[in-house]
CSV table of C-alpha atoms (C1' of nucleotides) in Angstrom, one decimal:
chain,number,residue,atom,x,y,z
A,1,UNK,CA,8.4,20.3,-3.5
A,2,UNK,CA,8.1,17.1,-5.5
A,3,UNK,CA,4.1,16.5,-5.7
A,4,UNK,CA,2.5,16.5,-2.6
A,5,UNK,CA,-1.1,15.1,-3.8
A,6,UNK,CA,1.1,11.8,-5.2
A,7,UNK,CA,3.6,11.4,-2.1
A,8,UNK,CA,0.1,11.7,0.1
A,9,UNK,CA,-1.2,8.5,-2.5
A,10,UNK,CA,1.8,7.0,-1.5
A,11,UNK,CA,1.4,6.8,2.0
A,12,UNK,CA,-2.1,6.5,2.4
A,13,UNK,CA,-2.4,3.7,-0.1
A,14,UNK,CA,0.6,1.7,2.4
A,15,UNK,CA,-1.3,2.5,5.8
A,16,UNK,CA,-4.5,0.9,4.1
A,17,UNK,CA,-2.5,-1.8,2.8
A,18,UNK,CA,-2.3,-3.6,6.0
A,19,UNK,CA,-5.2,-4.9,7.4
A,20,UNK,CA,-4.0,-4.6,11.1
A,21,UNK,CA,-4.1,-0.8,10.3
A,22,UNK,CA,-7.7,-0.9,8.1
A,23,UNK,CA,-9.1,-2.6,11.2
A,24,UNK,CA,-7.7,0.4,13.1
A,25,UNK,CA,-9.3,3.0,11.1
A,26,UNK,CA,-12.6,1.1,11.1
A,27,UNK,CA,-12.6,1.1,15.1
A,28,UNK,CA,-11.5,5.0,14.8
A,29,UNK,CA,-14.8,5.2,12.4
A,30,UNK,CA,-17.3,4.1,15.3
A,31,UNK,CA,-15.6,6.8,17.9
A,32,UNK,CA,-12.6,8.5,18.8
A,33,UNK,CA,-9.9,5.9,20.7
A,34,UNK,CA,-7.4,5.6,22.9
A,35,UNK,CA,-4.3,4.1,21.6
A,36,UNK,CA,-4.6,1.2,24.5
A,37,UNK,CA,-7.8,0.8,23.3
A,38,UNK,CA,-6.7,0.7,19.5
A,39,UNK,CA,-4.7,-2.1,20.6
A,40,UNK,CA,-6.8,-4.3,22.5
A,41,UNK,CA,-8.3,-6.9,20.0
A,42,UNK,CA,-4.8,-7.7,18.6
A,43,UNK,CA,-2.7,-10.4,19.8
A,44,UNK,CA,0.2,-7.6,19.6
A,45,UNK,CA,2.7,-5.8,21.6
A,46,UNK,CA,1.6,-2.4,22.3
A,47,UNK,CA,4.8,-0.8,20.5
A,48,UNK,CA,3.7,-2.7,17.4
A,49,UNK,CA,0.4,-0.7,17.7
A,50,UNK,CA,2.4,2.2,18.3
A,51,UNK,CA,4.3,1.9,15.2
A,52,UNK,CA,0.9,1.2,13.3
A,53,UNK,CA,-0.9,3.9,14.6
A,54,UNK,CA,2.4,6.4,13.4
A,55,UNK,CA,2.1,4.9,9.9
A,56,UNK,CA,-1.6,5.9,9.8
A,57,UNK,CA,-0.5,9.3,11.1
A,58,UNK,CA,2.0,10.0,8.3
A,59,UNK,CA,-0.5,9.1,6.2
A,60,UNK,CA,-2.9,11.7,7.2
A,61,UNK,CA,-5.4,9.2,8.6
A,62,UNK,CA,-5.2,10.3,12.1
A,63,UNK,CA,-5.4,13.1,14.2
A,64,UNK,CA,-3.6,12.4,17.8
A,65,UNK,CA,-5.0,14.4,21.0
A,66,UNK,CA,-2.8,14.2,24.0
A,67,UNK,CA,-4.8,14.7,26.9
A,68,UNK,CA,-2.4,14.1,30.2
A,69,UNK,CA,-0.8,10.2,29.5
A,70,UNK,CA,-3.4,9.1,27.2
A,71,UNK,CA,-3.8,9.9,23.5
A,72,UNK,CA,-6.9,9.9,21.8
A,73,UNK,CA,-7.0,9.3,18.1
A,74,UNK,CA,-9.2,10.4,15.6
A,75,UNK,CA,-9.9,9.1,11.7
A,76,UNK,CA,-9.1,12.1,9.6
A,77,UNK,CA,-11.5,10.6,6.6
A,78,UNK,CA,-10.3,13.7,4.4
A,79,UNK,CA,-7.5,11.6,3.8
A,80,UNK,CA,-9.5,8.5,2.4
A,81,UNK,CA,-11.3,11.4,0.4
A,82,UNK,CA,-8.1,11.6,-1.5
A,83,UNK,CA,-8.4,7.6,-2.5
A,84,UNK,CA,-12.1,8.3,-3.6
A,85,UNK,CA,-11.0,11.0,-5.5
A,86,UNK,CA,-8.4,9.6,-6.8
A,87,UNK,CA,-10.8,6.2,-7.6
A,88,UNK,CA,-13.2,8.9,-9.2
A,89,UNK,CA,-11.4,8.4,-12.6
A,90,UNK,CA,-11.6,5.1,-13.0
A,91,UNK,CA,-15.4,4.5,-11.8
A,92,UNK,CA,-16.6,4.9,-15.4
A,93,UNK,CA,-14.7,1.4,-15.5
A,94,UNK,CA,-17.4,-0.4,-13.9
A,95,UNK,CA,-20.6,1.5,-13.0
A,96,UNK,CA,-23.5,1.0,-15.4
A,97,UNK,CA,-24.2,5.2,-15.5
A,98,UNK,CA,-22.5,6.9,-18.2
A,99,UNK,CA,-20.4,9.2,-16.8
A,100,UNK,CA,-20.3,13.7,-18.2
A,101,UNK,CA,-17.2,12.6,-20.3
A,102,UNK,CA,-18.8,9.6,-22.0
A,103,UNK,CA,-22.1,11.1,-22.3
A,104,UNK,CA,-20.1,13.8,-24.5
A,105,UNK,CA,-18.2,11.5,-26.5
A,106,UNK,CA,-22.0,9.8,-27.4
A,107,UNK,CA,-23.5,12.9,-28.2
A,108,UNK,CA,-20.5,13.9,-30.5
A,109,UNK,CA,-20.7,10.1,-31.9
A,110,UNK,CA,-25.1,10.8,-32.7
A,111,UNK,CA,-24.1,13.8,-34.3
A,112,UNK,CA,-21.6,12.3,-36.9
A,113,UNK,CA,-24.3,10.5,-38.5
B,1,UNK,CA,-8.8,-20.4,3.0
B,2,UNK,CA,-8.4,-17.5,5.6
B,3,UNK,CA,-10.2,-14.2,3.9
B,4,UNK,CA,-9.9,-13.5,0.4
B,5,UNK,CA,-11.1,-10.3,0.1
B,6,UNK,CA,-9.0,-9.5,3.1
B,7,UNK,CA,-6.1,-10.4,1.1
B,8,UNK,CA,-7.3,-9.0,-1.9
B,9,UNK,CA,-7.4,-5.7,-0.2
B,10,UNK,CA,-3.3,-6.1,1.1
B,11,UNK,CA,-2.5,-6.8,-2.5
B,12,UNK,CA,-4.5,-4.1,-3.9
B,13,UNK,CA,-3.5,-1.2,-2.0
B,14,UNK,CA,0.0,-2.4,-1.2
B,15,UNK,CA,-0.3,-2.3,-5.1
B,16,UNK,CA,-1.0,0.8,-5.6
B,17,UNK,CA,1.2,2.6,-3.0
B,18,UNK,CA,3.5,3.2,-5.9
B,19,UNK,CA,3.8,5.9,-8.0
B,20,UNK,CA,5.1,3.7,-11.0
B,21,UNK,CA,2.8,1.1,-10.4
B,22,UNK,CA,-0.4,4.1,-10.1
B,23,UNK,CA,1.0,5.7,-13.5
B,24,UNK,CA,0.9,2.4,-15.6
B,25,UNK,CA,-2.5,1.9,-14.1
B,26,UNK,CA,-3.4,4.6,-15.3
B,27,UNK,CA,-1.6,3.7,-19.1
B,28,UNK,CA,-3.7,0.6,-18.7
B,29,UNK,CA,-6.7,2.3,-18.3
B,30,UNK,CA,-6.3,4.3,-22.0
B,31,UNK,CA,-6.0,1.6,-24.0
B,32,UNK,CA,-4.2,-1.9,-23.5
B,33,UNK,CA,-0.3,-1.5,-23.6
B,34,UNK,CA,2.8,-4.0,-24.4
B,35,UNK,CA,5.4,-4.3,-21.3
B,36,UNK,CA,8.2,-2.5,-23.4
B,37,UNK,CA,4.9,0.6,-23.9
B,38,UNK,CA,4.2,0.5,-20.4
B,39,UNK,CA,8.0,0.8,-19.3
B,40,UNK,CA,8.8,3.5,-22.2
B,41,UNK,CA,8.0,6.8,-20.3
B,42,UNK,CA,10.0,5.2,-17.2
B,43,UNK,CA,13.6,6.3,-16.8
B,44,UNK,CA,14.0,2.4,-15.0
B,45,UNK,CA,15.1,-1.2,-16.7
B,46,UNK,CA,12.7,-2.9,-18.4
B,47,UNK,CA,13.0,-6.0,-15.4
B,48,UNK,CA,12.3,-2.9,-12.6
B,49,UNK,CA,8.7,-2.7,-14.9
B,50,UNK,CA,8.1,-6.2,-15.0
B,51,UNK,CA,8.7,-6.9,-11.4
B,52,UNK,CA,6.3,-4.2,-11.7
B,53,UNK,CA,3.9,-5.8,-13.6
B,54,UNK,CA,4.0,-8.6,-11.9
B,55,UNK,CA,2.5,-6.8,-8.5
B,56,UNK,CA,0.0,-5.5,-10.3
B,57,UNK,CA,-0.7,-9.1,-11.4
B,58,UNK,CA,-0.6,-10.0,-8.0
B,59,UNK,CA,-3.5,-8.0,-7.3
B,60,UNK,CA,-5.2,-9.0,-9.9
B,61,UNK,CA,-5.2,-5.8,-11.6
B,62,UNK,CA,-3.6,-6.5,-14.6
B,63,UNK,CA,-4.6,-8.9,-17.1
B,64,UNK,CA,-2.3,-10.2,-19.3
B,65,UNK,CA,-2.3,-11.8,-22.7
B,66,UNK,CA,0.8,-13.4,-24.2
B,67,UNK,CA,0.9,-13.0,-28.3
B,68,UNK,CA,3.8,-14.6,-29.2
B,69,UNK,CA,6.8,-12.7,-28.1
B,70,UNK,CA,4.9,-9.6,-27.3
B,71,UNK,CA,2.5,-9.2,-23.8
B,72,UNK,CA,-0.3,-7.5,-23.7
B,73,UNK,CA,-1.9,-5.6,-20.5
B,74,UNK,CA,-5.0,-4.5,-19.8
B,75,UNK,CA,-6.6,-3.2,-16.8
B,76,UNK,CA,-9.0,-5.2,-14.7
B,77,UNK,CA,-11.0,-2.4,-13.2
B,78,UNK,CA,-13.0,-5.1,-10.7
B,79,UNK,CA,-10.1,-4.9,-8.5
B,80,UNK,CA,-10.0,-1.3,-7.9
B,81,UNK,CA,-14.1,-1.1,-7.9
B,82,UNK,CA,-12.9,-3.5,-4.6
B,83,UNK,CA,-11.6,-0.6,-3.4
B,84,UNK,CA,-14.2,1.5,-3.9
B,85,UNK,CA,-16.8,-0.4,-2.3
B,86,UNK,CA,-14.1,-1.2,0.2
B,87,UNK,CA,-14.5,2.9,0.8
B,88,UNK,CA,-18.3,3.1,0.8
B,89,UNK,CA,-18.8,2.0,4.3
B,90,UNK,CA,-16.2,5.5,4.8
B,91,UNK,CA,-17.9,7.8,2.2
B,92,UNK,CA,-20.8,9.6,4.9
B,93,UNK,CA,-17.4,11.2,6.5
B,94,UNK,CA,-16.9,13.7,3.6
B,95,UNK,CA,-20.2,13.4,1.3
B,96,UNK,CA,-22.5,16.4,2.1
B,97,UNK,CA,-25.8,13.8,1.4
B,98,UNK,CA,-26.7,11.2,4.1
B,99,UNK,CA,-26.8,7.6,3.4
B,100,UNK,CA,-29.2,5.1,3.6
B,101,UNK,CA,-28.1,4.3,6.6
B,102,UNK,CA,-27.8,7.6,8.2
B,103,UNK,CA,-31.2,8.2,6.9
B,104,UNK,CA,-32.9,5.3,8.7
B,105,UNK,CA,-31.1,6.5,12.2
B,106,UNK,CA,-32.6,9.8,11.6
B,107,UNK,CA,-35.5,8.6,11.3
B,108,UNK,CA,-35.7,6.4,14.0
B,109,UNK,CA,-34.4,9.4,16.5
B,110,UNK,CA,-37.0,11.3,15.1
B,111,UNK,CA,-40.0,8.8,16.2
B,112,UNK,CA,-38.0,9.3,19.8
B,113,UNK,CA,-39.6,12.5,20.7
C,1,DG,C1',8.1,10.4,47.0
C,2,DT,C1',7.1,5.9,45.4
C,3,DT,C1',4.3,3.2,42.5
C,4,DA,C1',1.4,2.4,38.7
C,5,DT,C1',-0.3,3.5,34.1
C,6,DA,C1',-0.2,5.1,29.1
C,7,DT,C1',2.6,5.5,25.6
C,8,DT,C1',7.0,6.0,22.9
C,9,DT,C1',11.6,4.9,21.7
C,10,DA,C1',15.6,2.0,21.0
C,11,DA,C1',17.9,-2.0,19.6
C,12,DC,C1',17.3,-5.9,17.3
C,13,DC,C1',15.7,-9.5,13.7
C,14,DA,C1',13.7,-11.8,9.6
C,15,DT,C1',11.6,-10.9,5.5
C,16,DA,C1',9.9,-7.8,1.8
C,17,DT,C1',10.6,-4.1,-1.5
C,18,DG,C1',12.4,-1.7,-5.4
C,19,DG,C1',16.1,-1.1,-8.0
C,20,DT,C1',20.4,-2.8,-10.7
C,21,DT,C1',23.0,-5.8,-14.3
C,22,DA,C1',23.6,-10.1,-16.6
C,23,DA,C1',21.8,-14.3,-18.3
C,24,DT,C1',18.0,-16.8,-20.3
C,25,DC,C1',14.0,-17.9,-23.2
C,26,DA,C1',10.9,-17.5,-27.0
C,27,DA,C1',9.4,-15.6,-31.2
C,28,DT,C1',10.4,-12.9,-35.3
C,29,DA,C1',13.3,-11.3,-39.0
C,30,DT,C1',17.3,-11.6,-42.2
D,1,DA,C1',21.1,-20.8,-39.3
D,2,DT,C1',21.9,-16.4,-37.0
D,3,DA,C1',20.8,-12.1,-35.1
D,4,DT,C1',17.4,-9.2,-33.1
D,5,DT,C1',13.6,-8.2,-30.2
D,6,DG,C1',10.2,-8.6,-26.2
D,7,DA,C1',10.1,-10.1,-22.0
D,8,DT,C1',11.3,-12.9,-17.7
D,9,DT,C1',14.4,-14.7,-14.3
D,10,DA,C1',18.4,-14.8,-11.3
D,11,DA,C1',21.7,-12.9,-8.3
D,12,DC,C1',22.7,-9.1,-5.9
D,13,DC,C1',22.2,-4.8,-2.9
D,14,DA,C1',20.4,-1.1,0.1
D,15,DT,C1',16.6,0.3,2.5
D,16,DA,C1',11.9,-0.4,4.4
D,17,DT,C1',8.5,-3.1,7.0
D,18,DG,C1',6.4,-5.4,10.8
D,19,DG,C1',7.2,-7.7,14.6
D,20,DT,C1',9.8,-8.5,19.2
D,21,DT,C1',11.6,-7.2,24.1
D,22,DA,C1',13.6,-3.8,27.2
D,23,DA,C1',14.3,0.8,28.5
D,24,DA,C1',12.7,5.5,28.8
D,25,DT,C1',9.2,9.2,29.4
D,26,DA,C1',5.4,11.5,31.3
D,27,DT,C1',1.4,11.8,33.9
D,28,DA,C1',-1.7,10.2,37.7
D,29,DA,C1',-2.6,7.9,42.0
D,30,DC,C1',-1.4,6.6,46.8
DNA sequence: GTTATATTTAACCATATGGTTAATCAATAT
DNA sequence: ATATTGATTAACCATATGGTTAAATATAAC
């Protein structure tokens, strides 16, 4: 039990990192799919796919239903959840809004003088 | 000139699927830091930072400023508010609020009936 | 029961990744 | 001038990645 919130950073951050797989979890997005179907734009075996899809799965990103030969997946999007939250820190960075922390440290600044 | 943001996206997450390169990110984003500062709290050679670094650079998340024998790095926040709007389209899968967008269909069902 | 379909798994390959140590380069200090 | 310091680069290594083709598995259809 290293740190299950960082290794899950890891692995999510890697799946997204290939756009192959982010192309993936945008067709997941419109509606559940079918691995065959997953594969069907891409000039690419279906075993490739395969191995893509696993990626996204040990990543969290998808949730596979077998239902007889075909396998239906499903964007779990609590998984990019964990990139926004992780992102949330660093939004101060570049949206205009103050954010609670900063407004604090203005407030305490006024009152010094 | 395939897609840049594309890319930009492989860099960036491949980027930041590291727990090294996600904790001098986040070094970066207190204050700006010297390589040898950045690599201090690392039990790893100074050249496993650098290379480190350099992927950062890479995905044009670190800025760097040479000052005579010293760098200087400093987070470059557009990149990672690349991610974030790269995760807006994904945000109406866990936000309680609807979207614009959401809104709008709502709406337009509405009129339906 | 044989064939076809949906998908995974295995074996393989080239290249990328993340680390090491040793050598190099450039700027500062003595 | 020489030594020290901050950092990169080179050469190397083990393992991971992203693809292939071929074989295996499991269900469905004839």
């Amino acid at each position: 039990m290293v740190n299950q919130y960082e290794d899950n950073l890891n692995e999510i951050f890697h799946a997204l990192s290939d756009p192959t797989r982010r192309e993936i979890v945008y067709m997941m997005a419109q509606k559940e799919r079918t691995v065959s179907e997953l594969a069907e734009p891409f000039d690419m075996s279906l075993a490739a796919i395969s191995k893509h899809i696993k990626v996204l799965e040990r990543a969290n990103l998808v949730e596979r239903n077998v239902r007889g030969r075909t396998h239906i997946c499903r964007l779990n999007a609590a998984s990019l959840s964990q990139v926004s939250e992780w992102l949330r820190f660093y939004e101060r960075f570049w949206s205009n809004r103050f954010d609670p922390l900063e407004k604090e440290l203005i407030k305490a600044q006024k009152k010094e003088h």
